[in-house]
Coordinates of C-alpha atoms and ligand atoms in Angstrom, one line a residue:
Chain A
X1 CA -40.3 10.2 12.0
X2 CA -37.5 11.4 9.8
X3 CA -36.3 9.1 7.1
X4 CA -32.6 8.2 6.6
X5 CA -31.3 7.2 3.2
X6 CA -29.1 4.1 3.2
X7 CA -27.0 3.2 0.2
X8 CA -27.0 -0.6 -0.3
X9 CA -23.9 -2.5 -1.1
X10 CA -24.9 -5.8 -2.6
X11 CA -23.6 -8.5 -5.0
X12 CA -26.4 -9.6 -7.4
X13 CA -29.0 -9.0 -4.7
X14 CA -27.1 -10.5 -1.8
X15 CA -26.7 -7.6 0.8
X16 CA -23.3 -7.3 2.2
X17 CA -22.9 -7.2 6.0
X18 CA -21.7 -3.6 6.4
X19 CA -25.0 -2.4 4.9
X20 CA -26.9 -4.4 7.6
X21 CA -24.7 -2.7 10.2
X22 CA -25.6 0.7 8.6
X23 CA -29.3 -0.1 9.1
X24 CA -28.7 -0.6 12.9
X25 CA -27.1 2.9 13.0
X26 CA -29.7 4.4 10.7
X27 CA -32.5 3.4 13.0
X28 CA -30.9 5.5 15.8
X29 CA -31.6 8.5 13.6
X30 CA -34.8 7.7 11.8
X31 CA -36.6 5.3 9.5
X32 CA -34.2 3.6 7.0
X33 CA -35.1 4.0 3.3
X34 CA -32.7 1.9 1.2
X35 CA -31.4 2.6 -2.3
X36 CA -30.4 -0.6 -4.2
X37 CA -29.0 -0.3 -7.7
X38 CA -27.9 -2.6 -10.5
X39 CA -28.5 -6.3 -11.2
X40 CA -30.6 -8.0 -8.5
X41 CA -31.5 -4.7 -6.8
X42 CA -35.1 -5.8 -6.0
X43 CA -33.8 -9.1 -4.5
X44 CA -32.3 -7.2 -1.6
X45 CA -35.7 -6.2 -0.3
X46 CA -36.4 -9.2 1.9
X47 CA -33.1 -9.0 3.8
X48 CA -33.3 -5.2 4.1
X49 CA -36.9 -5.5 5.5
X50 CA -35.8 -7.9 8.2
X51 CA -33.3 -5.3 9.4
X52 CA -35.6 -2.3 9.7
X53 CA -35.9 -0.9 6.2
X54 CA -39.3 0.7 5.6
X55 CA -38.9 1.3 1.9
X56 CA -36.5 0.0 -0.8
X57 CA -35.9 2.2 -3.8
X58 CA -34.5 0.2 -6.7
X59 CA -33.3 0.8 -10.2
X60 CA -31.4 -1.4 -12.6
X61 CA -29.6 -0.3 -15.8
X62 CA -26.6 -1.5 -17.7
X63 CA -24.8 1.8 -16.9
X64 CA -24.1 0.7 -13.2
X65 CA -21.8 -2.0 -14.3
X66 CA -20.4 -0.3 -17.4
X67 CA -19.4 3.1 -16.1
X68 CA -17.5 4.1 -13.0
X69 CA -19.2 5.7 -9.9
X70 CA -21.2 8.5 -11.5
X71 CA -24.3 6.6 -12.6
X72 CA -24.7 5.6 -8.9
X73 CA -24.3 9.2 -7.8
X74 CA -27.0 10.2 -10.2
X75 CA -29.4 7.6 -8.8
X76 CA -28.6 8.4 -5.2
X77 CA -29.3 12.0 -5.9
X78 CA -32.7 11.2 -7.4
X79 CA -33.5 9.2 -4.3
X80 CA -32.3 12.0 -2.1
X81 CA -34.6 14.5 -3.8
X82 CA -37.5 12.1 -3.6
X83 CA -37.1 11.3 0.1
X84 CA -35.6 14.6 1.6
X85 CA -33.9 12.5 4.3
X86 CA -32.4 13.6 7.6
X87 CA -29.1 11.9 6.7
X88 CA -27.5 9.8 3.9
X89 CA -25.5 6.8 5.1
X90 CA -23.1 4.9 2.7
X91 CA -20.8 2.0 3.5
X92 CA -17.1 3.1 3.7
X93 CA -15.7 1.2 0.7
X94 CA -13.4 3.0 -1.7
X95 CA -16.4 3.3 -4.1
X96 CA -18.8 4.2 -1.3
X97 CA -16.7 7.1 -0.3
X98 CA -16.5 8.4 -3.8
X99 CA -20.2 8.2 -4.3
X100 CA -20.9 9.9 -1.0
X101 CA -18.4 12.7 -1.7
X102 CA -19.8 13.5 -5.1
X103 CA -23.4 13.4 -3.7
X104 CA -22.4 15.8 -0.9
X105 CA -21.0 18.3 -3.3
X106 CA -24.1 18.2 -5.5
X107 CA -26.5 18.7 -2.7
X108 CA -24.4 21.3 -0.9
X109 CA -23.7 19.2 2.2
X110 CA -20.7 18.4 4.3
X111 CA -19.3 14.9 4.4
X112 CA -17.8 12.7 7.1
X113 CA -16.0 9.5 6.1
X114 CA -15.0 6.4 7.9
X115 CA -17.2 6.8 11.0
X116 CA -16.9 4.0 13.5
X117 CA -20.1 4.9 15.4
X118 CA -23.1 7.2 15.0
X119 CA -25.5 8.7 17.5
X120 CA -28.5 11.0 17.2
X121 CA -27.7 14.5 18.4
X122 CA -29.7 17.7 19.0
X123 CA -28.0 19.3 15.9
X124 CA -27.9 16.2 13.8
X125 CA -26.1 12.9 13.9
X126 CA -22.7 12.8 15.7
X127 CA -20.1 10.6 14.1
X128 CA -17.2 9.0 15.9
X129 CA -14.0 8.6 13.9
X130 CA -10.7 7.1 14.6
X131 CA -7.8 9.2 13.2
X132 CA -4.0 9.5 13.0
X133 CA -3.5 5.8 12.6
X134 CA -6.2 5.2 15.2
X135 CA -4.3 7.0 18.0
X136 CA -7.1 9.6 18.4
X137 CA -10.9 9.4 18.5
X138 CA -12.9 12.4 17.3
X139 CA -16.6 13.3 17.4
X140 CA -17.8 15.3 14.5
X141 CA -21.0 16.7 13.0
X142 CA -22.0 17.8 9.5
X143 CA -22.8 21.5 10.0
X144 CA -24.0 22.3 6.5
X145 CA -26.9 20.7 4.5
X146 CA -28.1 17.1 5.0
X147 CA -25.3 15.0 6.7
X148 CA -23.7 12.6 4.3
X149 CA -21.7 10.0 6.3
X150 CA -19.8 6.9 5.3
X151 CA -19.4 4.2 8.0
X152 CA -16.7 1.5 8.3
X153 CA -17.5 -2.2 8.4
X154 CA -17.8 -3.7 11.9
X155 CA -19.0 -0.4 13.4
X156 CA -22.3 -1.8 14.8
X157 CA -24.0 -5.1 15.4
X158 CA -26.4 -6.4 12.9
X159 CA -29.9 -6.4 14.5
X160 CA -33.1 -8.0 13.4
X161 CA -36.0 -5.4 13.3
X162 CA -38.7 -6.4 10.9
X163 CA -40.2 -3.6 8.8
X164 CA -42.3 -3.2 5.7
X165 CA -39.5 -3.0 3.1
X166 CA -41.8 -2.0 0.4
X167 CA -40.1 -2.0 -3.0
X168 CA -40.6 1.1 -5.1
X169 CA -39.0 1.7 -8.5
X170 CA -36.8 4.8 -8.8
X171 CA -36.9 6.7 -12.2
X172 CA -33.3 7.7 -13.0
X173 CA -32.2 9.5 -16.1
X174 CA -28.4 9.6 -16.3
X175 CA -26.4 12.9 -16.6
X176 CA -24.1 13.3 -19.6
X177 CA -21.2 12.9 -17.2
X178 CA -22.4 9.4 -16.1
X179 CA -20.7 7.8 -19.1
X180 CA -17.4 9.5 -18.7
X181 CA -15.3 6.6 -17.4
X182 CA -16.0 3.3 -19.1
X183 CA -15.3 0.0 -17.5
X184 CA -13.8 -2.0 -20.4
X185 CA -13.0 -5.2 -18.5
X186 CA -13.6 -6.9 -15.2
X187 CA -11.7 -9.8 -13.6
X188 CA -13.6 -11.1 -10.6
X189 CA -11.4 -11.9 -7.6
X190 CA -11.2 -15.6 -7.0
X191 CA -13.1 -16.7 -4.0
X192 CA -11.0 -18.2 -1.2
X193 CA -14.0 -19.5 0.7
X194 CA -12.8 -17.5 3.7
X195 CA -14.8 -14.5 5.1
X196 CA -14.3 -11.1 3.7
X197 CA -11.3 -9.4 5.3
X198 CA -13.2 -6.2 6.4
X199 CA -16.2 -8.1 7.6
X200 CA -14.6 -11.1 9.4
X201 CA -14.9 -11.5 13.2
X202 CA -11.4 -13.0 13.3
X203 CA -8.4 -11.8 11.1
X204 CA -5.0 -13.5 11.0
X205 CA -2.2 -11.6 9.4
X206 CA 1.3 -12.6 8.4
X207 CA 4.2 -10.3 7.8
X208 CA 7.8 -10.5 6.7
X209 CA 8.5 -13.0 9.4
X210 CA 6.4 -15.6 7.5
X211 CA 9.4 -15.7 5.1
X212 CA 7.8 -16.8 1.8
X213 CA 4.6 -17.3 -0.2
X214 CA 4.5 -21.0 0.5
X215 CA 4.7 -20.5 4.3
X216 CA 1.4 -18.5 4.2
X217 CA -0.2 -22.0 4.1
X218 CA 0.6 -22.1 7.9
X219 CA -1.4 -18.9 8.5
X220 CA -4.2 -20.1 6.2
X221 CA -4.5 -23.5 8.0
X222 CA -4.7 -21.7 11.4
X223 CA -7.3 -19.3 9.9
X224 CA -9.4 -22.1 8.6
X225 CA -9.4 -23.7 12.1
X226 CA -10.9 -20.5 13.5
X227 CA -13.1 -19.5 10.5
X228 CA -10.9 -16.4 10.1
X229 CA -9.9 -14.2 7.2
X230 CA -6.3 -13.9 6.2
X231 CA -4.4 -10.5 6.0
X232 CA -0.9 -9.5 5.3
X233 CA 1.5 -6.7 6.0
X234 CA 2.8 -4.5 3.2
X235 CA 6.2 -6.1 3.5
X236 CA 4.6 -9.5 2.8
X237 CA 2.5 -8.1 -0.1
X238 CA 5.5 -6.2 -1.6
X239 CA 7.5 -9.4 -1.5
X240 CA 4.8 -11.0 -3.6
X241 CA 3.8 -13.6 -1.0
X242 CA 0.2 -12.5 -0.6
X243 CA -2.3 -10.5 -2.8
X244 CA -2.6 -6.7 -2.3
X245 CA -6.3 -7.1 -1.7
X246 CA -5.4 -8.7 1.6
X247 CA -3.1 -6.0 2.8
X248 CA -4.0 -4.6 6.2
X249 CA -3.0 -1.0 6.9
X250 CA -3.0 2.6 5.8
X251 CA -2.9 1.7 2.1
X252 CA -4.7 -1.5 2.4
X253 CA -7.8 -2.6 4.3
X254 CA -8.8 -1.3 7.6
X255 CA -10.1 -4.0 9.8
X256 CA -11.8 -4.0 13.2
X257 CA -12.5 -7.6 14.1
X258 CA -13.2 -9.2 17.5
X259 CA -9.8 -10.9 17.3
X260 CA -6.7 -9.9 15.3
X261 CA -3.6 -12.2 15.4
X262 CA -0.4 -10.8 13.9
X263 CA 2.3 -13.3 13.1
X264 CA 5.8 -12.1 12.1
X265 CA 4.6 -8.4 11.9
X266 CA 6.6 -5.7 13.6
X267 CA 3.7 -3.2 14.1
X268 CA 4.7 -0.2 12.0
X269 CA 2.5 2.9 12.3
X270 CA 1.1 2.3 8.8
X271 CA 0.1 -1.3 9.8
X272 CA -1.4 -0.2 13.1
X273 CA -3.6 2.3 11.2
X274 CA -5.5 -0.6 9.7
X275 CA -5.9 -2.8 12.8
X276 CA -5.6 -0.8 16.0
X277 CA -9.3 -0.7 16.6
X278 CA -9.6 -4.5 16.8
X279 CA -11.2 -5.6 20.0
X280 CA -8.6 -8.3 21.1
X281 CA -5.1 -8.2 19.6
X282 CA -2.6 -11.1 19.7
X283 CA 0.9 -11.1 18.3
X284 CA 3.5 -13.8 17.7
X285 CA 6.9 -12.4 17.1
X286 CA 10.4 -13.6 17.9
X287 CA 11.6 -10.1 18.9
X288 CA 10.4 -9.1 22.4
X289 CA 11.0 -5.4 21.5
X290 CA 8.7 -5.4 18.4
X291 CA 6.3 -2.4 18.7
X292 CA 3.3 -4.7 18.0
X293 CA 3.6 -5.9 21.6
X294 CA 2.6 -2.5 22.8
X295 CA -0.9 -3.2 21.4
X296 CA -1.5 -6.7 22.4
X297 CA -3.9 -8.3 24.9
X298 CA -1.8 -11.5 24.6
X299 CA 1.7 -11.8 23.1
X300 CA 3.9 -14.8 22.5
X301 CA 7.6 -14.1 22.1
X302 CA 8.7 -16.9 19.9
X303 CA 9.3 -18.4 16.5
X304 CA 6.0 -18.4 14.5
X305 CA 7.1 -21.7 12.8
X306 CA 6.9 -23.3 16.3
X307 CA 4.0 -21.4 17.8
X308 CA 1.5 -21.3 14.9
X309 CA 1.5 -25.1 14.1
X310 CA 1.2 -25.9 17.8
X311 CA -1.7 -23.5 18.2
X312 CA -3.4 -25.0 15.1
X313 CA -3.0 -28.5 16.6
X314 CA -4.3 -27.4 19.9
X315 CA -7.4 -25.8 18.4
X316 CA -8.1 -28.9 16.4
X317 CA -7.7 -31.1 19.5
X318 CA -10.0 -28.9 21.5
X319 CA -12.7 -28.9 18.8
X320 CA -12.4 -32.7 18.7
Chain B
X1 CA 0.0 20.2 -28.5
X2 CA 1.7 19.7 -25.2
X3 CA 0.0 17.5 -22.6
X4 CA -0.6 19.6 -19.5
X5 CA -0.5 17.5 -16.4
X6 CA -1.3 19.0 -13.0
X7 CA -0.3 16.9 -9.9
X8 CA -2.0 17.8 -6.6
X9 CA 0.3 17.2 -3.6
X10 CA -0.1 17.7 0.1
X11 CA 2.4 18.7 2.7
X12 CA 1.6 16.5 5.8
X13 CA 2.9 15.9 9.3
X14 CA 5.3 12.9 9.4
X15 CA 3.2 9.9 10.2
X16 CA 6.0 8.4 12.3
X17 CA 6.0 11.6 14.5
X18 CA 3.7 12.3 17.4
X19 CA 0.7 13.8 15.6
X20 CA -1.8 15.9 17.6
X21 CA -4.7 18.3 17.4
X22 CA -4.3 22.1 18.0
X23 CA -6.6 23.9 20.4
X24 CA -9.0 24.7 17.6
X25 CA -9.2 21.0 16.8
X26 CA -7.4 21.3 13.4
X27 CA -4.4 19.2 12.8
X28 CA -1.4 20.6 14.7
X29 CA 1.1 21.3 12.0
X30 CA 3.7 22.9 14.2
X31 CA 4.6 20.1 16.6
X32 CA 5.7 17.5 13.9
X33 CA 8.0 17.8 10.9
X34 CA 6.3 18.0 7.6
X35 CA 7.0 16.3 4.3
X36 CA 5.5 15.6 0.9
X37 CA 2.8 12.9 1.5
X38 CA 4.4 9.6 0.5
X39 CA 1.2 8.7 -1.3
X40 CA 1.6 11.8 -3.5
X41 CA 5.1 10.7 -4.5
X42 CA 3.3 8.0 -6.5
X43 CA 1.3 10.6 -8.3
X44 CA 4.3 12.7 -9.2
X45 CA 6.1 9.5 -10.4
X46 CA 3.2 8.5 -12.7
X47 CA 2.9 12.1 -14.0
X48 CA 6.6 12.0 -14.9
X49 CA 6.3 8.6 -16.6
X50 CA 3.3 9.8 -18.6
X51 CA 5.2 13.0 -19.5
X52 CA 8.2 11.0 -20.6
X53 CA 6.1 8.8 -22.8
X54 CA 4.3 11.8 -24.5
X55 CA 5.6 13.8 -27.4
X56 CA 5.5 16.9 -25.4
X57 CA 4.2 17.4 -21.9
X58 CA 4.5 19.8 -19.0
X59 CA 4.1 18.7 -15.3
X60 CA 2.9 21.3 -12.8
X61 CA 2.7 20.4 -9.1
X62 CA 0.1 22.2 -7.1
X63 CA -0.3 22.4 -3.4
X64 CA -2.4 24.3 -0.8
X65 CA -0.8 25.1 2.5
X66 CA 1.3 27.3 4.7
X67 CA 4.8 28.6 3.7
X68 CA 6.5 25.3 4.7
X69 CA 4.4 23.5 2.1
X70 CA 6.9 24.8 -0.4
X71 CA 9.1 21.9 0.8
X72 CA 6.7 19.5 -0.8
X73 CA 6.8 21.4 -4.1
X74 CA 10.6 21.5 -4.1
X75 CA 10.7 17.7 -3.6
X76 CA 8.4 17.2 -6.5
X77 CA 10.4 19.6 -8.6
X78 CA 13.6 17.8 -7.8
X79 CA 12.0 14.5 -8.8
X80 CA 11.5 16.2 -12.2
X81 CA 8.3 18.2 -12.4
X82 CA 8.6 21.4 -14.5
X83 CA 6.9 24.0 -12.4
X84 CA 4.9 24.6 -9.3
X85 CA 2.0 26.5 -7.9
X86 CA 1.6 27.2 -4.2
X87 CA -1.8 28.4 -3.0
X88 CA -1.4 30.2 0.2
X89 CA -3.8 32.3 2.2
X90 CA -4.3 32.9 5.9
X91 CA -8.0 32.3 5.4
X92 CA -7.4 28.7 4.3
X93 CA -6.6 27.5 7.9
X94 CA -9.1 24.7 8.8
X95 CA -10.5 24.2 5.3
X96 CA -12.2 20.8 4.9
X97 CA -12.2 18.3 2.0
X98 CA -15.1 20.1 0.2
X99 CA -13.4 23.5 0.5
X100 CA -10.0 22.0 -0.5
X101 CA -11.5 20.6 -3.6
X102 CA -12.9 24.1 -4.5
X103 CA -9.5 25.7 -4.1
X104 CA -7.7 23.0 -6.0
X105 CA -10.3 23.0 -8.8
X106 CA -10.0 26.8 -9.3
X107 CA -6.3 26.6 -9.3
X108 CA -6.3 23.7 -11.8
X109 CA -8.5 25.6 -14.1
X110 CA -6.3 28.7 -13.8
X111 CA -3.2 26.7 -14.5
X112 CA -4.8 24.9 -17.5
X113 CA -4.9 21.1 -17.7
X114 CA -5.5 18.0 -19.7
X115 CA -4.9 15.5 -16.9
X116 CA -5.0 15.9 -13.1
X117 CA -3.2 13.2 -11.1
X118 CA -3.6 12.9 -7.3
X119 CA -2.4 10.4 -4.7
X120 CA -4.9 7.8 -3.4
X121 CA -5.4 9.7 -0.1
X122 CA -3.4 12.0 2.1
X123 CA -1.5 10.3 4.9
X124 CA -3.0 12.6 7.5
X125 CA -6.7 13.2 6.8
X126 CA -6.8 10.0 4.8
X127 CA -10.4 10.5 3.5
X128 CA -9.4 9.7 -0.1
X129 CA -12.3 11.7 -1.6
X130 CA -10.6 14.8 -3.0
X131 CA -10.0 13.2 -6.5
X132 CA -13.6 12.3 -6.9
X133 CA -14.6 15.8 -5.7
X134 CA -12.2 17.4 -8.2
X135 CA -13.8 15.4 -11.0
X136 CA -17.3 16.4 -9.9
X137 CA -16.2 20.1 -9.7
X138 CA -14.3 20.2 -13.0
X139 CA -17.0 18.2 -14.8
X140 CA -14.6 15.7 -16.2
X141 CA -14.3 11.9 -16.0
X142 CA -12.8 10.3 -12.8
X143 CA -10.5 7.4 -13.2
X144 CA -9.4 6.9 -9.6
X145 CA -7.5 4.4 -7.5
X146 CA -5.5 3.1 -10.4
X147 CA -2.6 0.7 -9.8
X148 CA -1.6 1.0 -13.5
X149 CA -2.1 4.0 -15.7
X150 CA -1.2 5.1 -19.2
X151 CA -2.2 7.8 -21.7
X152 CA -2.5 7.4 -25.4
X153 CA -4.2 9.4 -28.1
X154 CA -6.1 11.6 -25.6
X155 CA -7.4 8.7 -23.6
X156 CA -6.3 7.6 -20.2
X157 CA -6.5 3.9 -19.4
X158 CA -5.8 2.1 -16.2
X159 CA -6.5 -0.8 -13.8
X160 CA -8.5 -0.3 -10.6
X161 CA -8.3 -3.1 -8.1
X162 CA -11.6 -3.2 -6.2
X163 CA -12.8 -5.4 -3.4
X164 CA -14.7 -7.8 -5.7
X165 CA -12.9 -7.4 -9.0
X166 CA -10.1 -5.8 -10.8
X167 CA -11.5 -3.4 -13.4
X168 CA -10.0 -1.9 -16.6
X169 CA -11.0 1.7 -17.0
X170 CA -10.9 4.1 -19.9
X171 CA -11.7 7.8 -20.1
X172 CA -11.2 10.7 -22.6
X173 CA -9.1 13.6 -21.5
X174 CA -9.4 16.0 -19.8
X175 CA -9.8 13.7 -16.8
X176 CA -8.9 13.3 -13.1
X177 CA -6.8 10.3 -12.1
X178 CA -5.6 9.1 -8.7
X179 CA -3.0 6.4 -8.3
X180 CA -2.3 3.9 -5.5
X181 CA 1.0 2.9 -3.9
X182 CA 0.9 -0.2 -6.2
X183 CA 1.3 2.0 -9.3
X184 CA 5.1 1.9 -9.2
X185 CA 8.0 2.9 -6.9
X186 CA 8.6 6.7 -6.9
X187 CA 12.1 7.8 -8.0
X188 CA 14.6 9.5 -5.7
X189 CA 15.6 13.0 -6.7
X190 CA 19.1 13.0 -8.2
X191 CA 21.7 15.6 -7.2
X192 CA 21.2 17.2 -10.6
X193 CA 17.5 17.2 -10.0
X194 CA 17.8 18.9 -6.7
X195 CA 20.0 21.6 -8.2
X196 CA 17.7 22.1 -11.2
X197 CA 14.7 22.4 -8.9
X198 CA 16.1 25.5 -7.3
X199 CA 15.7 27.3 -10.6
X200 CA 12.3 26.1 -11.5
X201 CA 9.4 28.6 -11.2
X202 CA 7.1 28.5 -8.2
X203 CA 4.1 30.7 -8.5
X204 CA 2.1 31.8 -5.4
X205 CA -1.6 32.4 -5.6
X206 CA -4.0 33.5 -3.0
X207 CA -7.8 33.4 -2.7
X208 CA -8.2 36.7 -4.6
X209 CA -6.2 35.3 -7.5
X210 CA -8.6 32.4 -7.6
X211 CA -11.6 34.6 -7.2
X212 CA -12.7 32.5 -4.2
X213 CA -14.9 34.1 -1.5
X214 CA -13.2 33.7 1.9
X215 CA -16.5 32.6 3.4
X216 CA -16.3 29.4 1.3
X217 CA -13.1 28.2 2.9
X218 CA -11.3 28.0 6.3
X219 CA -12.8 26.9 9.6
X220 CA -15.8 29.2 9.0
X221 CA -16.6 27.8 5.6
X222 CA -16.2 24.2 6.7
X223 CA -19.3 22.0 6.4
X224 CA -18.2 19.7 9.2
X225 CA -17.4 20.5 12.8
X226 CA -15.1 18.5 15.0
X227 CA -16.7 18.7 18.5
X228 CA -14.1 16.7 20.4
X229 CA -10.8 14.9 19.9
X230 CA -9.3 12.7 22.5
X231 CA -6.3 10.5 22.5
X232 CA -7.3 6.9 22.4
X233 CA -6.7 5.5 25.9
X234 CA -3.6 3.4 25.9
X235 CA -4.5 -0.3 25.7
X236 CA -4.2 -2.0 29.0
X237 CA -0.9 -3.8 29.1
X238 CA -1.4 -7.3 27.9
X239 CA 0.1 -10.6 29.0
X240 CA 3.3 -11.5 27.2
X241 CA 4.8 -15.0 27.4
X242 CA 8.0 -16.3 26.0
X243 CA 7.7 -19.5 24.1
X244 CA 9.5 -22.3 25.8
X245 CA 7.9 -25.1 24.0
X246 CA 4.3 -24.5 25.1
X247 CA 3.7 -21.0 23.5
X248 CA 1.1 -22.3 21.1
X249 CA -0.8 -24.2 23.8
X250 CA -0.7 -21.2 26.1
X251 CA -2.1 -19.0 23.4
X252 CA -4.9 -21.6 22.7
X253 CA -5.7 -21.4 26.5
X254 CA -6.0 -17.6 26.2
X255 CA -8.2 -17.8 23.1
X256 CA -10.4 -20.4 24.8
X257 CA -10.7 -18.1 27.9
X258 CA -11.9 -15.4 25.6
X259 CA -14.4 -17.8 23.9
X260 CA -12.7 -17.6 20.5
X261 CA -12.3 -21.4 20.5
Ligands
FAD401 C1 2.9 5.5 2.8 C2 3.1 4.2 3.4 C3 2.0 3.3 3.5 C4 2.2 2.1 4.1 N1 1.1 1.3 4.2 C5 1.2 0.1 4.8 C6 0.1 -0.7 5.0 O1 -1.0 -0.5 4.5 N2 0.2 -1.9 5.7 C7 1.4 -2.3 6.2 O2 1.4 -3.4 6.8 N3 2.5 -1.5 6.0 C8 2.4 -0.4 5.4 N4 3.5 0.4 5.2 C9 4.9 -0.2 5.5 C10 5.2 -0.2 7.0 O3 5.9 1.0 7.3 C11 6.2 -1.4 7.3 O4 7.3 -1.3 6.5 C12 5.5 -2.7 7.2 O5 4.3 -2.8 7.9 C13 6.4 -3.8 7.7 O6 5.9 -5.1 7.6 P1 6.3 -6.3 8.6 O7 5.9 -5.9 9.9 O8 5.7 -7.5 8.0 O9 7.8 -6.4 8.4 P2 9.0 -6.0 9.4 O10 8.9 -4.6 9.9 O11 10.2 -6.4 8.7 O12 8.7 -7.0 10.6 C14 8.9 -8.4 10.5 C15 8.7 -8.9 11.9 O13 8.7 -10.3 11.9 C16 9.4 -10.8 13.0 N5 9.9 -12.2 12.7 C17 10.8 -12.5 11.7 N6 10.9 -13.9 11.7 C18 10.0 -14.4 12.6 C19 9.7 -15.7 13.0 N7 10.3 -16.8 12.5 N8 8.8 -15.8 14.0 C20 8.2 -14.7 14.6 N9 8.5 -13.5 14.2 C21 9.4 -13.3 13.2 C22 10.5 -9.8 13.2 O14 10.9 -9.9 14.6 C23 9.8 -8.5 12.9 O15 9.3 -7.9 14.0 C24 3.4 1.7 4.6 C25 4.5 2.5 4.5 C26 4.4 3.8 3.9 C27 5.6 4.7 3.9

């Protein structure tokens, strides 16, 4: 059976959920061989094995944390040459897309980014993408070289599929270009204790209607009652009410949760671009004409300062 | 020596218009008004700020696209860029990201550069990979997705806000940079700027000028194929209730019926 190379996104050995989703998709095409780089790389093996990985290629070096992107491209290329895979799959983070693109260029392949589904096809994997602010769905194929495809979070279910997950060391010697861009400092983002925005099953977003940074507590309290992540519209971010890392939309995160609740958000095209593929959409907005209502499964026309606290109370009451 | 900055810009269909695919499954550029991609305005803005802070600098804006794409160049020139290069060739229709990066890289080399600045992504294709591809092709450092950028003593420095951390980056010139919409509001062209732009030079290059084989670009040279494109089915009309004191409870009832509570 053909092998499929999967680039692992992990934090000190803890594999992030989008990588496990990638393994589900990879198994439709062939046998997953994972590439894990940097500190804790070998610690990823157990989790990867549980989800169908036959082999885990690992390498650790200071360069991965000290220089931007290129060291990882060098390593992925070494893995590619060793495995000769049927496809290379990478999680669609900002960095993932850059790594994938540079690899594709080096190996003379085409690249597809931000796939939301992947199927095996006669002429290679067929990727589904959502384009033009999610108003269109396309099916595409890489027609040149080994397909390099990046896949968005929440595109597949995580499935248990025990496999060997044998760890093998990768021998990587970095190119001269690898040390071109130095990372001179790093400030870790403070953990909120809430799920990762792009990975969450439920996302609650607030917009200009929330009316101030302090009022976001309302959204956060509701989020915590549902175990949800918190997002914001650009209007709320630009006003300084919520961090840019939580922005949902074209120039923020693209989310695709089971449930998306928009409070005080009008539903501009750029916001839709980041949430329109959510399974169930709910909006609370005092303007019955707000375009967000065109998308909803359930909408409440009303003042969020009334509706949100009542909803939070009701959820708490129901959960006892 | 003067700092040579090349800004790559894209002429895109207006995102608030009704965007569609043409029969050959390329983006239909006739049906909707075009404009300079808003995300590239941030790149022009940062180029101008860097140029203003330098002893001597020259900002060239570069685009690939049909005749209309000149509008995007004019806008950038009216913001304050010094000159423009328009790469236009019939054979370019349908070129994908890999092909685009080839044409841009050749044009950047021909123009001469110390610093390339791009927007974070286009507002139509939105892949966001062209800056990384340019760095790979040009063989220079990539300092991408910067929300803060400055150039000093032949070094570009900036801040990249990632998922897990915010990073400080540093690279020697020549380099490729891309900037986000957090990098600083783009200026509006002044009346004087608009008038001055009319006299600024716009060079036109075709594939022969760039010594690019037509087989490497266009739909024929594309390394990806779109097999089908369909409008996402309209979402089934949802239930909309007006809050008359029970809106929160009604919503809770809906969420419970969907097993979210
Ligand atoms: C290049 C570009 C990129 C962009 N990227 C993004 C992006 O990534 N993400 C994004 O979100 N936007 C983005 N935008 C901006 C986008 O166009 C909109 O301006 C933005 O989404 C508006 O945010 P909003 O819905 O919170 O604010 P508004 O459009 O002002 O809507 C506020 C809504 O709140 C409602 N409201 C007010 N008070 C209450 C209340 N008490 N109770 C209930 N409802 C209330 C109002 O009825 C209104 O509908 C981008 C724009 C451009 C040009």
